[in-house]
Short mmCIF file of C-alpha atoms in Angstrom, two decimals:
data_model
loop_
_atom_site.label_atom_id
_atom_site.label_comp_id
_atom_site.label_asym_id
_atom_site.label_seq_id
_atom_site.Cartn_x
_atom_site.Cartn_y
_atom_site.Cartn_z
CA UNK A 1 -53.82 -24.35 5.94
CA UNK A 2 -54.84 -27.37 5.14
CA UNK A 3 -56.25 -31.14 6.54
CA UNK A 4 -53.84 -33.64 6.90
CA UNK A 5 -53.99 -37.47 6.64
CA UNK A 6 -54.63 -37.34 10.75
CA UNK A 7 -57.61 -35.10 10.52
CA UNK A 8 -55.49 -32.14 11.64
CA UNK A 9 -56.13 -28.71 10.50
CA UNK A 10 -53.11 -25.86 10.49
CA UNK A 11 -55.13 -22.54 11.96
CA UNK A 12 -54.25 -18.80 11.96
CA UNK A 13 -53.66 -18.02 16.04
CA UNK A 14 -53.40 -14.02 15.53
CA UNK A 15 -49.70 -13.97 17.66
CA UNK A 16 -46.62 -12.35 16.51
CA UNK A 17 -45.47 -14.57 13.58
CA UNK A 18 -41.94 -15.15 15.62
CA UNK A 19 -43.76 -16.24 18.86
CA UNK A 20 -44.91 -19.76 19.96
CA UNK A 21 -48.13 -21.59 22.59
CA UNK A 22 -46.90 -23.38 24.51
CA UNK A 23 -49.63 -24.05 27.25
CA UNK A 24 -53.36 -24.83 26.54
CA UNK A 25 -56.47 -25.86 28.63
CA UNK A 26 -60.22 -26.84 27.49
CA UNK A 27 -62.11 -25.04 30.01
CA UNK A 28 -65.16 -26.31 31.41
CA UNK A 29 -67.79 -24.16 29.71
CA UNK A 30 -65.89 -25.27 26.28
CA UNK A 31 -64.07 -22.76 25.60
CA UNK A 32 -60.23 -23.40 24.40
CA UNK A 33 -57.54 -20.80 26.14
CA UNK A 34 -53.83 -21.40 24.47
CA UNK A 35 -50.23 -19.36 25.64
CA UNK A 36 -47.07 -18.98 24.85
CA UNK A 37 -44.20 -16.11 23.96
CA UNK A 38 -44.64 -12.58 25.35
CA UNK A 39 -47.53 -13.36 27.95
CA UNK A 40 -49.83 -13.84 25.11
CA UNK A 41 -52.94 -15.78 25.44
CA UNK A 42 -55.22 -16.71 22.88
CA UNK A 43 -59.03 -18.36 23.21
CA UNK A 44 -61.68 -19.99 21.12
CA UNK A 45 -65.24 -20.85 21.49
CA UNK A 46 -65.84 -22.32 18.47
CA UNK A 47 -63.05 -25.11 17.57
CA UNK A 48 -60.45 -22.61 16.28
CA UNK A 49 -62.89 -21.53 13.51
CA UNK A 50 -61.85 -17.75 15.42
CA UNK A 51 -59.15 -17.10 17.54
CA UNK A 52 -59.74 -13.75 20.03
CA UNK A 53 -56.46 -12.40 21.68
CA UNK A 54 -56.77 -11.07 25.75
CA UNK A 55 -54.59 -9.28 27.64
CA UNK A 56 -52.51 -10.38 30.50
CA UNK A 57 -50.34 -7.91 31.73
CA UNK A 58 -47.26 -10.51 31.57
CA UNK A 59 -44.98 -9.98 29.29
CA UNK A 60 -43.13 -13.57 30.11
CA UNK A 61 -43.40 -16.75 28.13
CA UNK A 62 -46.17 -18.56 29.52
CA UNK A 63 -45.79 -22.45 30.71
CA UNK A 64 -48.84 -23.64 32.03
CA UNK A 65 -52.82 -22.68 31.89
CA UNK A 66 -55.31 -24.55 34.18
CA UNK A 67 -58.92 -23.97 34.02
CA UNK A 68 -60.07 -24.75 37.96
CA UNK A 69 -63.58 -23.94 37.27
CA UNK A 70 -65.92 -23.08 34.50
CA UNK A 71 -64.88 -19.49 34.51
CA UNK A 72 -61.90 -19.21 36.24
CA UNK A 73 -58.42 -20.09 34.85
CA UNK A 74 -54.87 -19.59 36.26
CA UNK A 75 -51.27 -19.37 33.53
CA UNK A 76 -48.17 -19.19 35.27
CA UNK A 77 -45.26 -18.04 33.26
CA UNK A 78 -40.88 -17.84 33.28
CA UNK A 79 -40.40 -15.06 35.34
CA UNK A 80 -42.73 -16.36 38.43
CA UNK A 81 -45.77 -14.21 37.27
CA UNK A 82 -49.41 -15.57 37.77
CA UNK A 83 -52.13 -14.28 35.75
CA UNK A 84 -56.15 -14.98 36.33
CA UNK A 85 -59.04 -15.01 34.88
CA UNK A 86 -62.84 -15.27 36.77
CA UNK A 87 -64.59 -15.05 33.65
CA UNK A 88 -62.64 -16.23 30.97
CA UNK A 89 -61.80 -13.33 29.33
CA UNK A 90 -60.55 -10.47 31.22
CA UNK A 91 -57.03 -11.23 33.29
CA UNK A 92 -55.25 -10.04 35.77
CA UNK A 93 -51.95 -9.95 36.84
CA UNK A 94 -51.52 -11.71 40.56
CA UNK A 95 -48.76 -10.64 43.13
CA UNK A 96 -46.37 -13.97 42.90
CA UNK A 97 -43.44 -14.57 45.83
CA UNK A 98 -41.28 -15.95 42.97
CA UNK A 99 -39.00 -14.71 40.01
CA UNK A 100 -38.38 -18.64 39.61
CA UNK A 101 -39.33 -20.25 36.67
CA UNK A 102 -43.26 -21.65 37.26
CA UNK A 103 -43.80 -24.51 34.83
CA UNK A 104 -47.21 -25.71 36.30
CA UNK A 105 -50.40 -24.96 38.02
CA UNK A 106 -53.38 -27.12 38.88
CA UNK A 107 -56.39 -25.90 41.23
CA UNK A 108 -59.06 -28.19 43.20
CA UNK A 109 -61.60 -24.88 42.96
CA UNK A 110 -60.92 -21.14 42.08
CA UNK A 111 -59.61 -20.43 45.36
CA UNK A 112 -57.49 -23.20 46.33
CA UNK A 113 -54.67 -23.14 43.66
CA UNK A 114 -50.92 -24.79 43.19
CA UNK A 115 -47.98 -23.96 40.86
CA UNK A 116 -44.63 -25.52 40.77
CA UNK A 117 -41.41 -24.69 39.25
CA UNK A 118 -37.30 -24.24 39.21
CA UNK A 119 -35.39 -24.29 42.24
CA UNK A 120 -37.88 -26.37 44.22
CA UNK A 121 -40.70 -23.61 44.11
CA UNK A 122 -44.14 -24.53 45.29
CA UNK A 123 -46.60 -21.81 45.47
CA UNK A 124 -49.78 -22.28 47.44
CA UNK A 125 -53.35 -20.17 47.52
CA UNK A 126 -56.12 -20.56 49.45
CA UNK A 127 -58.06 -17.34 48.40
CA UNK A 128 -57.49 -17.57 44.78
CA UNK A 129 -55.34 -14.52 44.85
CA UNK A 130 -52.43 -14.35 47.46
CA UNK A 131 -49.87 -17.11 47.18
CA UNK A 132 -47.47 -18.31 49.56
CA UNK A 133 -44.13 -19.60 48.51
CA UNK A 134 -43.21 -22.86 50.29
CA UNK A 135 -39.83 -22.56 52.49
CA UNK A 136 -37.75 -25.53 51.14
CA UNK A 137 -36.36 -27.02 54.52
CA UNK A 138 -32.35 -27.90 54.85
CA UNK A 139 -33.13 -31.63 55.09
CA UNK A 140 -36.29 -33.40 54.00
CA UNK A 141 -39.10 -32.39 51.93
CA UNK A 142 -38.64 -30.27 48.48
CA UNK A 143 -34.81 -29.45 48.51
CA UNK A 144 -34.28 -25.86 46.74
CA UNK A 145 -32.20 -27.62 44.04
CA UNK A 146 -34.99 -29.76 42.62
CA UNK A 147 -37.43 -28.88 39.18
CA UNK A 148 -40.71 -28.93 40.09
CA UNK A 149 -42.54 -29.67 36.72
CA UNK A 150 -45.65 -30.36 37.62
CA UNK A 151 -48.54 -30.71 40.35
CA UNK A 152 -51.99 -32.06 40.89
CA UNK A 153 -54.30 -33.35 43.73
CA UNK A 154 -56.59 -35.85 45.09
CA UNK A 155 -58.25 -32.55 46.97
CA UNK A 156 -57.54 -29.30 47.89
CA UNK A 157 -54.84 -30.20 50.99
CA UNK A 158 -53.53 -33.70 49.33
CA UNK A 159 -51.29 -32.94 46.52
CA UNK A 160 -48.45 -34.75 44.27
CA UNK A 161 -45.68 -32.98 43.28
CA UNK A 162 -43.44 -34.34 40.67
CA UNK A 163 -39.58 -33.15 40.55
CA UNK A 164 -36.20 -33.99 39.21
CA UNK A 165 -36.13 -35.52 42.93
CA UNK A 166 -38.33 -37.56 43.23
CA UNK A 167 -42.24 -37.63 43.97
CA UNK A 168 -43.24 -35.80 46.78
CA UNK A 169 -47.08 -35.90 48.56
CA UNK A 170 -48.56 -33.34 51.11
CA UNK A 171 -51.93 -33.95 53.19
CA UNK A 172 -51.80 -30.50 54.68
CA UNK A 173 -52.26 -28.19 51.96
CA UNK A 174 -48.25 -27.60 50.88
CA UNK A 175 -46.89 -26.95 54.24
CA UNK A 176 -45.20 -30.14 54.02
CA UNK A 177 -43.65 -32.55 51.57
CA UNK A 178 -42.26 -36.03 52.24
CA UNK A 179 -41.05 -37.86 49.27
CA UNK A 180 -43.16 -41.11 47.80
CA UNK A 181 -41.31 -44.00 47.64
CA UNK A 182 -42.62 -46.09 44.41
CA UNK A 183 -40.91 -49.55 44.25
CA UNK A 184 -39.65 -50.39 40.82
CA UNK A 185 -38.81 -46.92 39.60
CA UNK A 186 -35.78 -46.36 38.05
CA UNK A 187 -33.81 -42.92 38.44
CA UNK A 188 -34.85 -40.10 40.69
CA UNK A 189 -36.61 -37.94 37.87
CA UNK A 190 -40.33 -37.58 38.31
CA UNK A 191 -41.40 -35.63 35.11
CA UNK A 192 -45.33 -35.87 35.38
CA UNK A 193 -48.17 -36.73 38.20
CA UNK A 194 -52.03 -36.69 37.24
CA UNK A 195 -55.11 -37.42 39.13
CA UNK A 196 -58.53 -38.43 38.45
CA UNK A 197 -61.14 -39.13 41.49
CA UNK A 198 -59.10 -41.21 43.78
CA UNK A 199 -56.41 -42.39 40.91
CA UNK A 200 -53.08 -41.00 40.29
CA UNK A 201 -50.32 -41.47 37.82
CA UNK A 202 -47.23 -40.63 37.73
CA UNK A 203 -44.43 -40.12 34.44
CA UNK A 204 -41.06 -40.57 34.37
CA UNK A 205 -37.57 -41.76 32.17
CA UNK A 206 -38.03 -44.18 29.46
CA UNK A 207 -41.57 -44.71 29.24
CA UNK A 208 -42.38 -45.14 33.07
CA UNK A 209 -45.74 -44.83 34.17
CA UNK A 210 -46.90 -45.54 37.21
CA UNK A 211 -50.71 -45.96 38.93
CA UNK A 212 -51.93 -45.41 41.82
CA UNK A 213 -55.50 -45.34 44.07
CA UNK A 214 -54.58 -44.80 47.50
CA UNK A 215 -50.71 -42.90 46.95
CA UNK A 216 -49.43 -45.62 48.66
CA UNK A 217 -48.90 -48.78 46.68
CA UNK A 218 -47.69 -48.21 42.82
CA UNK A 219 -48.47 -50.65 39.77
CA UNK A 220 -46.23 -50.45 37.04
CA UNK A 221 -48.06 -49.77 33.76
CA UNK A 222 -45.46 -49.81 30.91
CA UNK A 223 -46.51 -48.96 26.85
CA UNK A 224 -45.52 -51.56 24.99
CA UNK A 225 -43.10 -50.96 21.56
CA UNK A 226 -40.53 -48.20 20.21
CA UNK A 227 -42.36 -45.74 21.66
CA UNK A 228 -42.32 -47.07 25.03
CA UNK A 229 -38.67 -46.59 25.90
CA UNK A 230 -39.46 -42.25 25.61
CA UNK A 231 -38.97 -40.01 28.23
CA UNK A 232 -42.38 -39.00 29.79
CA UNK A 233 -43.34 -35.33 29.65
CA UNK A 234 -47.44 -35.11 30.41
CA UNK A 235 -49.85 -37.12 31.45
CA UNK A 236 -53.45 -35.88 31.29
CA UNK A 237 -57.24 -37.03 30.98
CA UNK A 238 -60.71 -35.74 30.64
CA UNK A 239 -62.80 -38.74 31.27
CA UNK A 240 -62.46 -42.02 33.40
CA UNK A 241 -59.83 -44.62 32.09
CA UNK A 242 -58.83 -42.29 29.11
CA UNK A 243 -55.80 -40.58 29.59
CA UNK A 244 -53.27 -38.77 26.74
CA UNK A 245 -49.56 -39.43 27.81
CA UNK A 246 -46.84 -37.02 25.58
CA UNK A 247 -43.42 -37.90 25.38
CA UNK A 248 -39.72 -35.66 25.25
CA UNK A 249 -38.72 -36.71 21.67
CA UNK A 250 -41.76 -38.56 20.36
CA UNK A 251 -45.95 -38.62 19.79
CA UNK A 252 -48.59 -38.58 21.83
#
């Protein structure tokens, strides 16, 4: 392909023509690990001048990819399966306590690892391998009809999780949820949480986004114009202050 008036260049990904990425992480050591349809997973280490397929052994759309340390990276997929990698190229196929849909994943280390999905599923490792599926309680907490879409942490035991329910916060690793109250917020729906250091941010319905430093006490941060009244989807950063938001129907 060619370059575009944005500096973007169309590449050749090696996947079944028919299929689709939909998940992508930079990893620390700079390499760039994209998935999508029929478990496969792509990576480059040069910019996408080469593109070098690896096997999973899922065979389920993937949804997420997290890189949790310079080697190690986690994709979670539709059909509850977990797949690892220790040194960025060879993967294996985890044991997962879910068939549930698992649309994210986020790790403080290699060992201590999250993933979210449908029907209020929070999975929870503390070896890097087994995971243990949180019990959704009959009042309180995570209720088993909420979306979990996606998850990340000010350490390894205090986590956000945000859900079609709300946001919900744990200090002791996932064994418990209680739900954040954030003054100002309109609707339940909690689409995105990200953290950086001792920040966090949050994404929600028609350009919401809210910040954070001690999960307590919420400052409205709302993007000005057209663009600004879009559902939030993502929220993401790689350096201090500079953070990518993408939107349902819109840009980035």
């Amino acid at each position: 392909g060619g370059v575009g008036a944005s500096g973007w260049a169309t590449q050749t990904s090696g996947i079944d023509p028919n299929g689709y990425l939909d998940a992508g992480t930079l990893s620390p050591q700079g390499s760039l690990t994209m998935g999508g349809s029929v478990g496969a997973i792509i990576r480059t280490m040069n910019g996408g001048g080469t593109w070098t397929p690896e096997q999973t052994g899922v065979e389920a759309p993937f949804q997420a990819i997290a890189a949790v340390a310079p080697n190690t990276l986690y994709a979670v997929a539709n059909s509850g399966a977990i797949a690892r990698t220790t040194d960025g190229t060879t993967w294996s196929k985890l044991t997962s306590p879910t068939t549930n849909v698992l649309i994210a994943v986020w790790g403080s280390s290699a060992s201590n690892v999250y993933a979210v999905g449908t029907n209020g599923t929070v999975l929870h490792s503390t070896d890097g391998t087994t995971f243990t599926k949180y019990v959704n309680p009959a009042s309180g907490g995570i209720p088993a009809t909420a979306t979990v879409t996606d998850v990340a942490g000010l350490d390894a035991n205090h986590v956000f999780a945000a859900a079609s329910t709300g946001l919900y916060e744990s200090t002791d690793g996932g064994a418990t949820w209680n739900p954040v109250t954030i003054a100002g917020l309109m609707g339940t729906d909690v689409a995105a949480v990200f953290a950086m250091g001792a920040d966090v941010w949050i994404g929600a319905a028609a350009g919401q986004i809210y910040h954070s430093t001690d999960g307590v006490t919420w400052t409205a941060q709302p993007i000005p114009g057209p663009i600004g009244n879009q559902d939030v989807t993502r929220i993401r950063g790689r350096a201090p202050k500079v953070l990518y938001v993408t939107y349902s129907s819109a840009g980035i």
